[in-house]
Amino acid sequence: MKIAYYPGCSLHASSAFYDVQTQMVAKRLGVELVELEDWNCCGATSACKTDNFLSIALPARNIGIADASGLDELVIPCSSCYSRTLVSQKVLADNSDLRDTINSELTKKVSGRIRVLSIIELILKQLNSKDFSEKLKYKLEGFKPACYYGCLLTRFPYDIKIEDNVENPQGMDIICKKLGAEPVDWNYKTDCCGASATVNDADVALRLMSKIMKDAIARGANCIVATCPLCQFNLDAYQDMVGEKYGIQRRLPVYFITEFIGLALGISDKDLQIDRHLIDASGLLKEIKQV
Amino acid sequence: MSSATVKFQPEYSQPILQEIMEKSGQNLLSCYQCRRCAAGCPVSDEAGVTPDRLIRMIVFGQKDEALNNLLVWRCVACYTCGERCPNNIQTAKITETLKQMSKKAHLEALSPKIASFHEAFIKSAIDNGRLSEMDLMMTYGKKNAQHELKKGGGWKAVIAELKGQAKLGLALYKKKRVHLGSEKVKNLSEIKKLSKKAEELK
Ligand code: SF4
Ligand code: SF4
């Protein structure tokens, strides 16, 4: 099965190992990811904050490329890119004037045929197939993750319907259970990590992350698992700072969901580049058992 | 900070209310002040103003207050308020609109760091078609330093900030999470066309 793939800028820079993992995991699951040709930055939240037109037009160029690819689905692992692309698609479906204006500037026009998937949706589709269970070589026993969805997987600034529960999503929890991990029930699943505020408004971001960390620890989690490169980066790179400022002693490794699946599929931690975490993520790996 | 007393100024309220409703696409008049948004807003402590208050200021025509409060800048666009609002009002769209209006009116941003960050981000994204994290941090750092010096923080403040960044940068570098190169979109002229169009429409 072929699916179009939009990595986005983070996966080609500070979270390059997430790109590597996504590609490896997809391949093992029998999915061929076809990277969008000559894709561009979606503009992320910064475009919304500075320019309404660009916030729709930048993702629109990628949507046009995807629409012209002949493929039916487009997977976007970064939550921000995922959200901005869905929003652009929705706005252009509702506003034909704007669609015409943008299309007149594009070589590959937006037609609205591509279906956008998050990485969770992509994995869930594979999960139910019979041979998925056969491919699982290891059990993530001893992993008690706090599944962290963040803001942008379930909440949108437009009327966009998703299949998961908005305030208490389950997709990642379902995947974790299937892999033998025991996700904890907690309150900060969809709270904000502060996003770019870690850089430009640190007081806000550190406080928001302190609440996430405290609840995850209080609920008995021994790690966090995320899908968004910015959420992962923030909780990983700033966790020491948060801990120092808010008196939190424990540190939790912050995994990508692709690391969980990769490990369960038998991909080595070296190939998955799990050594790129700032908070050591190797300790828990000893718990993994063969199926 | 406690929120300022709200005064009704009908002669001023209409133009600003209409402008913000049009630009943000939000129907502010449907707000009935139930404050579900306020209960969920994660930055209300730091902002001192909650979404319902901001909406009231606008409805009552308090243009200056609406443009000059920290929610406009510190809103993290988490969309919690909009998700929970019984009338589907997305305050993040209102704060975005106010940021753009304040820039257009050449007002000094209440949080210059936040303004500089987003401008640096979009500049890098347009210049190359893809964001360069290095470019972003350089442009942002420069703008920040200029601002810090202008407001009289002196080099001490600039150096303190740079030190913090360097420490994190080094830790990231060791973990191979710093990417020095930058990628460029091949069809960059198409990105430039979109950005030119954006300027025309402003
Ligand atoms: S939740 Fe909606 S209706 Fe209620 S106060 Fe907030 S904006 Fe107004
Ligand atoms: S989107 Fe902005 S205003 Fe709304 S809850 Fe989040 S931070 Fe508060």
Short mmCIF file of C-alpha atoms and ligand atoms in Angstrom, two decimals:
data_model
loop_
_atom_site.label_atom_id
_atom_site.label_comp_id
_atom_site.label_asym_id
_atom_site.label_seq_id
_atom_site.Cartn_x
_atom_site.Cartn_y
_atom_site.Cartn_z
CA MET A 1 0.00 0.00 0.00
CA LYS A 2 1.28 3.46 -0.94
CA ILE A 3 0.55 6.55 1.12
CA ALA A 4 1.73 10.11 0.53
CA TYR A 5 4.00 11.43 3.27
CA TYR A 6 4.62 14.96 4.50
CA PRO A 7 7.51 15.03 6.99
CA GLY A 8 7.57 18.80 7.60
CA CYS A 9 10.54 20.88 8.71
CA SER A 10 11.07 19.45 12.22
CA LEU A 11 11.45 15.93 10.86
CA HIS A 12 14.19 17.20 8.57
CA ALA A 13 16.00 18.99 11.41
CA SER A 14 15.91 18.64 15.20
CA SER A 15 13.60 15.62 15.06
CA ALA A 16 15.24 13.88 12.11
CA PHE A 17 15.21 10.60 14.03
CA TYR A 18 11.39 10.72 14.05
CA ASP A 19 11.49 10.76 10.23
CA VAL A 20 13.84 7.76 10.25
CA GLN A 21 11.58 5.88 12.67
CA THR A 22 8.40 6.69 10.77
CA GLN A 23 9.86 5.41 7.52
CA MET A 24 11.23 2.24 9.12
CA VAL A 25 8.04 1.42 10.97
CA ALA A 26 5.87 2.05 7.90
CA LYS A 27 8.05 -0.23 5.81
CA ARG A 28 7.81 -3.05 8.34
CA LEU A 29 4.05 -2.64 8.34
CA GLY A 30 3.93 -2.96 4.58
CA VAL A 31 3.19 0.71 3.91
CA GLU A 32 5.24 2.52 1.29
CA LEU A 33 5.54 6.20 2.19
CA VAL A 34 5.89 8.47 -0.83
CA GLU A 35 7.35 11.80 0.27
CA LEU A 36 5.55 14.77 -1.31
CA GLU A 37 7.73 16.18 -4.02
CA ASP A 38 9.23 19.57 -3.21
CA TRP A 39 6.98 20.13 -0.18
CA ASN A 40 7.19 23.43 1.73
CA CYS A 41 6.86 24.61 5.33
CA CYS A 42 3.22 24.72 6.48
CA GLY A 43 3.81 28.01 8.30
CA ALA A 44 2.85 26.42 11.61
CA THR A 45 1.26 28.64 14.25
CA SER A 46 3.53 31.53 13.29
CA ALA A 47 1.71 32.04 9.99
CA CYS A 48 -1.65 32.32 11.79
CA LYS A 49 -0.20 34.89 14.11
CA THR A 50 1.24 37.03 11.36
CA ASP A 51 -0.65 36.48 8.11
CA ASN A 52 -4.06 34.88 7.52
CA PHE A 53 -3.56 34.36 3.80
CA LEU A 54 -0.22 32.57 4.18
CA SER A 55 -1.58 30.39 6.97
CA ILE A 56 -3.96 28.88 4.40
CA ALA A 57 -1.85 29.25 1.25
CA LEU A 58 1.34 27.58 2.50
CA PRO A 59 -0.32 24.27 3.42
CA ALA A 60 -2.45 24.61 0.28
CA ARG A 61 0.62 24.22 -1.93
CA ASN A 62 1.36 20.89 -0.23
CA ILE A 63 -2.27 19.82 -0.52
CA GLY A 64 -2.14 20.59 -4.25
CA ILE A 65 0.96 18.40 -4.61
CA ALA A 66 -0.76 15.62 -2.65
CA ASP A 67 -3.99 15.94 -4.63
CA ALA A 68 -2.01 15.59 -7.85
CA SER A 69 -0.04 12.58 -6.59
CA GLY A 70 -2.78 10.14 -7.50
CA LEU A 71 -2.65 8.70 -3.97
CA ASP A 72 -5.67 8.68 -1.67
CA GLU A 73 -4.13 9.37 1.69
CA LEU A 74 -1.49 11.67 3.15
CA VAL A 75 0.10 10.96 6.52
CA ILE A 76 1.50 13.85 8.57
CA PRO A 77 3.31 12.90 11.80
CA CYS A 78 3.83 16.46 13.15
CA SER A 79 0.71 17.67 14.95
CA SER A 80 1.19 21.26 13.90
CA CYS A 81 1.60 20.39 10.22
CA TYR A 82 -1.34 17.96 10.51
CA SER A 83 -3.58 20.61 12.04
CA ARG A 84 -2.59 23.39 9.63
CA THR A 85 -3.08 21.12 6.62
CA LEU A 86 -6.52 19.98 7.77
CA VAL A 87 -7.53 23.58 8.49
CA SER A 88 -6.36 24.77 5.08
CA GLN A 89 -8.22 21.92 3.39
CA LYS A 90 -11.41 22.74 5.31
CA VAL A 91 -11.21 26.50 4.69
CA LEU A 92 -10.63 25.95 0.97
CA ALA A 93 -13.51 23.49 0.76
CA ASP A 94 -15.81 26.11 2.30
CA ASN A 95 -14.45 29.17 0.51
CA SER A 96 -14.31 28.74 -3.25
CA ASP A 97 -13.17 32.34 -3.87
CA LEU A 98 -10.09 31.86 -1.75
CA ARG A 99 -9.50 28.46 -3.33
CA ASP A 100 -9.56 30.04 -6.80
CA THR A 101 -7.23 32.84 -5.71
CA ILE A 102 -4.72 30.38 -4.27
CA ASN A 103 -5.06 27.88 -7.11
CA SER A 104 -4.30 30.59 -9.65
CA GLU A 105 -0.83 30.89 -8.05
CA LEU A 106 -0.16 27.15 -7.88
CA THR A 107 1.20 24.72 -10.45
CA LYS A 108 -0.50 21.80 -8.73
CA LYS A 109 -4.01 22.83 -7.81
CA VAL A 110 -5.99 21.97 -4.73
CA SER A 111 -8.86 19.69 -5.67
CA GLY A 112 -9.71 18.35 -2.24
CA ARG A 113 -9.34 14.63 -2.92
CA ILE A 114 -6.57 13.66 -0.51
CA ARG A 115 -7.49 12.33 2.94
CA VAL A 116 -5.17 13.56 5.68
CA LEU A 117 -4.14 11.08 8.39
CA SER A 118 -2.29 11.55 11.64
CA ILE A 119 0.36 8.99 12.51
CA ILE A 120 -2.03 7.52 15.08
CA GLU A 121 -4.70 7.03 12.44
CA LEU A 122 -2.18 5.40 10.13
CA ILE A 123 -1.08 2.94 12.81
CA LEU A 124 -4.62 2.20 13.98
CA LYS A 125 -5.50 1.17 10.43
CA GLN A 126 -2.73 -1.44 10.49
CA LEU A 127 -3.48 -2.57 14.02
CA ASN A 128 -6.62 -4.39 13.10
CA SER A 129 -5.10 -6.40 10.30
CA LYS A 130 -4.40 -10.03 11.17
CA ASP A 131 -0.73 -9.99 10.32
CA PHE A 132 -0.03 -7.01 12.61
CA SER A 133 -0.06 -9.28 15.66
CA GLU A 134 2.16 -11.74 13.83
CA LYS A 135 4.71 -9.01 13.22
CA LEU A 136 5.00 -8.16 16.91
CA LYS A 137 8.18 -9.72 18.23
CA TYR A 138 8.51 -7.98 21.58
CA LYS A 139 6.17 -6.90 24.36
CA LEU A 140 6.60 -3.53 26.01
CA GLU A 141 6.03 -5.02 29.44
CA GLY A 142 6.85 -2.67 32.28
CA PHE A 143 6.15 0.42 30.19
CA LYS A 144 3.58 2.62 31.90
CA PRO A 145 3.28 5.53 29.49
CA ALA A 146 1.29 8.70 29.93
CA CYS A 147 -0.06 9.06 26.39
CA TYR A 148 0.34 12.72 25.56
CA TYR A 149 -1.72 14.03 22.64
CA GLY A 150 -1.25 17.77 23.16
CA CYS A 151 -3.47 20.41 21.59
CA LEU A 152 -3.44 19.94 17.89
CA LEU A 153 -4.45 16.34 17.31
CA THR A 154 -7.98 16.84 18.55
CA ARG A 155 -8.79 20.56 18.78
CA PHE A 156 -9.09 22.74 15.71
CA PRO A 157 -9.93 26.39 15.17
CA TYR A 158 -12.53 25.31 12.60
CA ASP A 159 -15.31 22.77 12.60
CA ILE A 160 -13.26 19.70 11.77
CA LYS A 161 -14.54 16.31 12.84
CA ILE A 162 -12.20 13.58 13.99
CA GLU A 163 -13.00 10.06 15.02
CA ASP A 164 -11.32 10.08 18.42
CA ASN A 165 -12.72 11.60 21.60
CA VAL A 166 -11.75 15.26 21.73
CA GLU A 167 -11.16 15.71 25.47
CA ASN A 168 -10.12 12.15 26.27
CA PRO A 169 -8.63 10.64 23.12
CA GLN A 170 -7.87 6.93 23.06
CA GLY A 171 -5.95 6.23 19.83
CA MET A 172 -2.48 6.17 21.34
CA ASP A 173 -3.72 4.30 24.42
CA ILE A 174 -5.17 1.58 22.20
CA ILE A 175 -1.88 1.22 20.34
CA CYS A 176 0.11 1.08 23.59
CA LYS A 177 -2.12 -1.63 25.03
CA LYS A 178 -1.78 -3.68 21.89
CA LEU A 179 2.01 -3.53 22.30
CA GLY A 180 1.81 -4.82 25.87
CA ALA A 181 2.34 -1.47 27.61
CA GLU A 182 0.01 -0.23 30.35
CA PRO A 183 -0.96 3.38 29.66
CA VAL A 184 -1.98 5.32 32.75
CA ASP A 185 -5.22 7.21 33.10
CA TRP A 186 -4.33 10.88 33.57
CA ASN A 187 -5.61 14.41 33.28
CA TYR A 188 -3.16 16.22 31.04
CA LYS A 189 -3.49 14.19 27.85
CA THR A 190 -4.60 17.14 25.76
CA ASP A 191 -3.10 20.03 27.69
CA CYS A 192 -0.69 22.45 26.08
CA CYS A 193 3.11 22.06 26.48
CA GLY A 194 3.56 25.73 25.56
CA ALA A 195 4.71 25.04 21.99
CA SER A 196 7.07 27.82 20.88
CA ALA A 197 6.62 29.60 24.21
CA THR A 198 9.58 27.54 25.48
CA VAL A 199 11.68 29.92 23.39
CA ASN A 200 9.71 33.17 23.51
CA ASP A 201 7.68 33.02 26.75
CA ALA A 202 9.52 30.61 29.02
CA ASP A 203 7.61 31.34 32.23
CA VAL A 204 4.37 30.21 30.63
CA ALA A 205 5.85 27.15 28.96
CA LEU A 206 7.74 25.91 32.01
CA ARG A 207 4.65 26.20 34.19
CA LEU A 208 2.46 24.38 31.67
CA MET A 209 5.01 21.58 31.40
CA SER A 210 5.34 21.36 35.18
CA LYS A 211 1.64 20.51 35.41
CA ILE A 212 1.99 17.84 32.76
CA MET A 213 5.01 16.29 34.47
CA LYS A 214 3.50 16.38 37.95
CA ASP A 215 0.30 14.68 36.88
CA ALA A 216 2.08 12.04 34.79
CA ILE A 217 4.30 11.16 37.77
CA ALA A 218 1.42 11.22 40.26
CA ARG A 219 -0.53 8.83 38.09
CA GLY A 220 2.29 6.30 38.13
CA ALA A 221 3.64 6.81 34.62
CA ASN A 222 7.25 5.78 34.04
CA CYS A 223 7.48 7.45 30.64
CA ILE A 224 5.59 9.76 28.30
CA VAL A 225 4.73 8.93 24.72
CA ALA A 226 3.91 11.56 22.11
CA THR A 227 3.47 12.01 18.38
CA CYS A 228 4.22 15.70 17.95
CA PRO A 229 7.91 16.60 17.44
CA LEU A 230 7.47 19.90 19.25
CA CYS A 231 5.75 18.31 22.26
CA GLN A 232 8.46 15.64 22.39
CA PHE A 233 11.21 18.22 22.04
CA ASN A 234 9.81 20.50 24.73
CA LEU A 235 9.21 17.79 27.31
CA ASP A 236 12.55 16.16 26.55
CA ALA A 237 14.85 19.18 26.22
CA TYR A 238 13.30 21.39 28.91
CA GLN A 239 12.40 18.73 31.47
CA ASP A 240 15.48 19.42 33.61
CA MET A 241 14.67 23.13 33.65
CA VAL A 242 11.06 22.40 34.59
CA GLY A 243 12.19 20.00 37.31
CA GLU A 244 14.65 22.49 38.79
CA LYS A 245 12.18 25.36 38.79
CA TYR A 246 9.24 23.38 40.17
CA GLY A 247 11.02 20.97 42.50
CA ILE A 248 10.26 17.81 40.54
CA GLN A 249 12.91 15.16 41.19
CA ARG A 250 11.83 12.39 38.81
CA ARG A 251 12.63 12.49 35.12
CA LEU A 252 10.59 10.59 32.57
CA PRO A 253 11.82 9.59 29.13
CA VAL A 254 9.65 11.04 26.37
CA TYR A 255 9.20 8.57 23.54
CA PHE A 256 7.72 8.90 20.10
CA ILE A 257 4.95 6.40 19.36
CA THR A 258 7.12 5.19 16.47
CA GLU A 259 9.77 4.12 18.99
CA PHE A 260 7.23 1.98 20.80
CA ILE A 261 6.06 0.28 17.64
CA GLY A 262 9.56 0.01 16.24
CA LEU A 263 10.77 -1.75 19.39
CA ALA A 264 7.77 -4.08 19.39
CA LEU A 265 8.42 -4.93 15.75
CA GLY A 266 11.97 -5.88 16.64
CA ILE A 267 13.83 -2.84 15.25
CA SER A 268 16.91 -2.18 17.37
CA ASP A 269 17.14 0.88 19.59
CA LYS A 270 20.26 1.78 17.66
CA ASP A 271 18.44 1.81 14.34
CA LEU A 272 15.63 3.79 15.92
CA GLN A 273 18.28 6.27 17.19
CA ILE A 274 16.87 6.25 20.70
CA ASP A 275 20.20 7.69 21.87
CA ARG A 276 19.06 11.09 20.61
CA HIS A 277 16.89 11.74 23.62
CA LEU A 278 18.01 14.31 26.15
CA ILE A 279 16.37 12.49 29.06
CA ASP A 280 17.90 9.04 28.99
CA ALA A 281 15.46 6.65 27.37
CA SER A 282 17.53 3.47 27.52
CA GLY A 283 16.70 2.35 31.09
CA LEU A 284 13.23 1.08 30.32
CA LEU A 285 14.40 -0.83 27.27
CA LYS A 286 15.65 -3.61 29.55
CA GLU A 287 12.06 -4.41 30.42
CA ILE A 288 11.17 -5.46 26.90
CA LYS A 289 10.34 -9.16 26.59
CA GLN A 290 10.15 -11.42 23.63
CA VAL A 291 6.60 -12.35 22.68
CA MET B 1 -3.09 42.11 37.29
CA SER B 2 -6.84 42.45 37.79
CA SER B 3 -8.82 43.09 34.66
CA ALA B 4 -9.74 46.70 34.10
CA THR B 5 -13.30 47.87 34.68
CA VAL B 6 -15.32 47.52 31.55
CA LYS B 7 -16.94 50.72 30.29
CA PHE B 8 -19.57 50.79 27.57
CA GLN B 9 -18.74 53.29 24.86
CA PRO B 10 -21.34 52.72 22.14
CA GLU B 11 -19.94 55.43 19.85
CA TYR B 12 -16.63 53.55 19.67
CA SER B 13 -17.78 49.98 19.94
CA GLN B 14 -19.21 49.36 16.51
CA PRO B 15 -16.25 49.91 14.19
CA ILE B 16 -13.77 47.90 16.24
CA LEU B 17 -16.26 45.14 16.97
CA GLN B 18 -17.13 44.84 13.32
CA GLU B 19 -13.51 44.89 12.20
CA ILE B 20 -12.53 42.12 14.61
CA MET B 21 -15.60 40.02 13.82
CA GLU B 22 -14.82 40.22 10.11
CA LYS B 23 -11.11 39.57 10.36
CA SER B 24 -11.32 36.77 12.92
CA GLY B 25 -14.45 35.18 11.50
CA GLN B 26 -15.86 34.92 15.03
CA ASN B 27 -19.30 36.03 16.11
CA LEU B 28 -18.41 37.89 19.28
CA LEU B 29 -22.01 38.97 19.79
CA SER B 30 -23.06 35.42 20.55
CA CYS B 31 -20.90 35.37 23.70
CA TYR B 32 -23.15 35.19 26.76
CA GLN B 33 -20.32 35.35 29.30
CA CYS B 34 -20.66 31.82 30.66
CA ARG B 35 -16.87 31.73 31.13
CA ARG B 36 -16.30 28.14 30.15
CA CYS B 37 -13.43 29.50 28.10
CA ALA B 38 -11.95 31.19 31.16
CA ALA B 39 -12.03 27.97 33.16
CA GLY B 40 -9.91 26.17 30.62
CA CYS B 41 -7.51 28.85 29.43
CA PRO B 42 -4.04 27.66 30.49
CA VAL B 43 -2.40 31.10 30.34
CA SER B 44 -4.97 33.12 32.29
CA ASP B 45 -2.61 33.42 35.30
CA GLU B 46 0.14 34.98 33.26
CA ALA B 47 -2.14 36.95 30.93
CA GLY B 48 -4.34 38.48 33.63
CA VAL B 49 -7.18 38.56 31.13
CA THR B 50 -9.43 35.64 30.20
CA PRO B 51 -11.08 35.11 26.79
CA ASP B 52 -14.53 36.24 28.01
CA ARG B 53 -13.02 39.52 29.31
CA LEU B 54 -11.25 40.15 26.04
CA ILE B 55 -14.49 39.59 24.15
CA ARG B 56 -16.32 41.98 26.45
CA MET B 57 -13.70 44.68 25.94
CA ILE B 58 -14.16 44.41 22.19
CA VAL B 59 -17.95 44.34 22.32
CA PHE B 60 -17.85 47.44 24.51
CA GLY B 61 -15.47 49.21 22.16
CA GLN B 62 -12.43 49.35 24.42
CA LYS B 63 -10.01 49.32 21.56
CA ASP B 64 -6.88 50.29 23.47
CA GLU B 65 -7.47 47.72 26.18
CA ALA B 66 -8.25 45.05 23.62
CA LEU B 67 -5.03 45.73 21.73
CA ASN B 68 -2.86 46.16 24.81
CA ASN B 69 -3.31 43.18 27.05
CA LEU B 70 -1.16 40.16 27.55
CA LEU B 71 -3.70 37.56 26.42
CA VAL B 72 -3.22 38.86 22.89
CA TRP B 73 0.43 37.85 23.08
CA ARG B 74 0.53 35.02 25.56
CA CYS B 75 -2.33 33.01 24.03
CA VAL B 76 -0.68 29.72 23.07
CA ALA B 77 -3.39 28.86 20.50
CA CYS B 78 -4.32 25.67 22.33
CA TYR B 79 -7.94 26.02 21.13
CA THR B 80 -9.33 24.87 24.49
CA CYS B 81 -11.61 27.91 24.79
CA GLY B 82 -13.05 27.39 21.33
CA GLU B 83 -13.55 23.67 21.82
CA ARG B 84 -15.56 24.27 24.98
CA CYS B 85 -17.43 27.42 24.02
CA PRO B 86 -21.13 26.67 23.60
CA ASN B 87 -21.20 29.33 20.89
CA ASN B 88 -18.11 28.14 19.03
CA ILE B 89 -16.13 31.29 19.60
CA GLN B 90 -12.44 30.68 18.96
CA THR B 91 -10.58 33.25 21.02
CA ALA B 92 -7.29 32.16 19.43
CA LYS B 93 -8.60 33.63 16.17
CA ILE B 94 -9.35 36.86 18.02
CA THR B 95 -5.90 37.08 19.58
CA GLU B 96 -4.34 36.38 16.18
CA THR B 97 -6.40 39.18 14.69
CA LEU B 98 -5.39 41.59 17.45
CA LYS B 99 -1.71 40.76 16.98
CA GLN B 100 -2.01 41.54 13.29
CA MET B 101 -3.95 44.74 13.96
CA SER B 102 -1.39 45.91 16.47
CA LYS B 103 1.40 45.31 13.97
CA LYS B 104 -0.50 47.17 11.27
CA ALA B 105 -1.07 50.11 13.61
CA HIS B 106 2.68 50.09 14.40
CA LEU B 107 2.01 49.62 18.08
CA GLU B 108 4.86 48.29 20.11
CA ALA B 109 4.19 44.65 20.93
CA LEU B 110 3.50 44.08 24.61
CA SER B 111 5.66 40.94 24.37
CA PRO B 112 8.31 41.80 21.79
CA LYS B 113 9.95 38.39 22.12
CA ILE B 114 6.79 36.61 21.03
CA ALA B 115 6.28 38.99 18.13
CA SER B 116 9.91 38.65 17.01
CA PHE B 117 9.76 34.88 17.17
CA HIS B 118 6.78 34.51 14.87
CA GLU B 119 8.12 37.08 12.43
CA ALA B 120 11.49 35.36 12.31
CA PHE B 121 9.80 32.01 11.79
CA ILE B 122 7.70 33.13 8.87
CA LYS B 123 10.64 34.98 7.32
CA SER B 124 12.75 31.84 7.32
CA ALA B 125 9.85 29.76 5.98
CA ILE B 126 9.33 32.19 3.09
CA ASP B 127 13.01 32.79 2.35
CA ASN B 128 13.77 29.11 1.83
CA GLY B 129 10.36 27.53 1.47
CA ARG B 130 11.34 25.39 4.43
CA LEU B 131 12.09 26.51 7.94
CA SER B 132 15.72 26.58 8.94
CA GLU B 133 15.91 26.24 12.73
CA MET B 134 19.33 27.91 12.65
CA ASP B 135 18.07 30.89 10.65
CA LEU B 136 15.12 31.21 12.96
CA MET B 137 17.23 31.28 16.11
CA MET B 138 19.74 33.71 14.59
CA THR B 139 17.13 36.21 13.36
CA TYR B 140 15.15 35.87 16.55
CA GLY B 141 18.26 36.27 18.71
CA LYS B 142 19.28 39.38 16.83
CA LYS B 143 15.87 41.01 17.07
CA ASN B 144 15.75 40.18 20.74
CA ALA B 145 19.15 41.63 21.46
CA GLN B 146 18.23 44.83 19.64
CA HIS B 147 15.09 45.11 21.66
CA GLU B 148 16.78 44.37 24.96
CA LEU B 149 19.37 47.08 24.28
CA LYS B 150 16.74 49.56 23.19
CA LYS B 151 14.71 49.14 26.31
CA GLY B 152 17.85 49.59 28.42
CA GLY B 153 18.40 46.01 29.59
CA GLY B 154 21.98 46.38 28.45
CA TRP B 155 24.40 43.71 27.28
CA LYS B 156 24.06 41.87 30.56
CA ALA B 157 20.50 40.84 29.76
CA VAL B 158 21.46 39.94 26.19
CA ILE B 159 24.35 37.79 27.36
CA ALA B 160 22.26 36.05 30.01
CA GLU B 161 19.75 35.05 27.36
CA LEU B 162 22.46 33.88 24.97
CA LYS B 163 24.12 31.84 27.70
CA GLY B 164 20.90 29.98 28.42
CA GLN B 165 20.47 29.24 24.73
CA ALA B 166 24.07 28.15 24.32
CA LYS B 167 23.80 25.69 27.20
CA LEU B 168 20.75 24.05 25.70
CA GLY B 169 22.27 24.26 22.23
CA LEU B 170 25.33 22.35 23.37
CA ALA B 171 23.26 19.62 25.01
CA LEU B 172 21.24 19.32 21.81
CA TYR B 173 24.36 19.29 19.68
CA LYS B 174 25.76 16.35 21.64
CA LYS B 175 22.58 14.42 20.95
CA LYS B 176 22.77 15.23 17.23
CA ARG B 177 19.64 17.31 17.41
CA VAL B 178 21.12 20.47 15.97
CA HIS B 179 20.80 20.79 12.25
CA LEU B 180 23.15 23.35 10.80
CA GLY B 181 22.21 23.21 7.15
CA SER B 182 19.08 24.56 5.57
CA GLU B 183 16.86 23.05 2.92
CA LYS B 184 15.37 24.97 0.05
CA VAL B 185 12.25 24.35 -1.96
CA LYS B 186 13.14 23.91 -5.65
CA ASN B 187 10.18 25.86 -6.90
CA LEU B 188 10.89 28.81 -4.63
CA SER B 189 9.27 31.25 -7.07
CA GLU B 190 5.91 29.71 -6.21
CA ILE B 191 6.43 30.46 -2.52
CA LYS B 192 7.44 34.03 -3.43
CA LYS B 193 4.27 34.39 -5.49
CA LEU B 194 2.17 33.35 -2.51
CA SER B 195 4.00 35.75 -0.26
CA LYS B 196 3.55 38.58 -2.78
CA LYS B 197 -0.15 37.83 -2.94
CA ALA B 198 -0.28 37.92 0.86
CA GLU B 199 1.22 41.43 0.82
CA GLU B 200 -1.31 42.57 -1.78
CA LEU B 201 -4.18 41.31 0.33
CA LYS B 202 -3.00 42.96 3.53
S1 SF4 C 1 -17.27 30.09 26.55
FE1 SF4 C 1 -17.99 31.24 24.75
S2 SF4 C 1 -19.98 32.10 25.34
FE2 SF4 C 1 -18.95 31.44 27.22
S3 SF4 C 1 -17.88 33.27 27.93
FE3 SF4 C 1 -16.41 32.14 26.71
S4 SF4 C 1 -16.61 32.98 24.66
FE4 SF4 C 1 -18.42 33.65 25.80
S1 SF4 C 2 -6.53 29.37 22.66
FE1 SF4 C 2 -5.57 31.08 23.75
S2 SF4 C 2 -7.26 32.10 24.78
FE2 SF4 C 2 -8.01 30.09 24.16
S3 SF4 C 2 -7.70 28.78 25.94
FE3 SF4 C 2 -5.87 28.57 24.64
S4 SF4 C 2 -4.44 30.09 25.43
FE4 SF4 C 2 -6.46 30.65 26.25
#
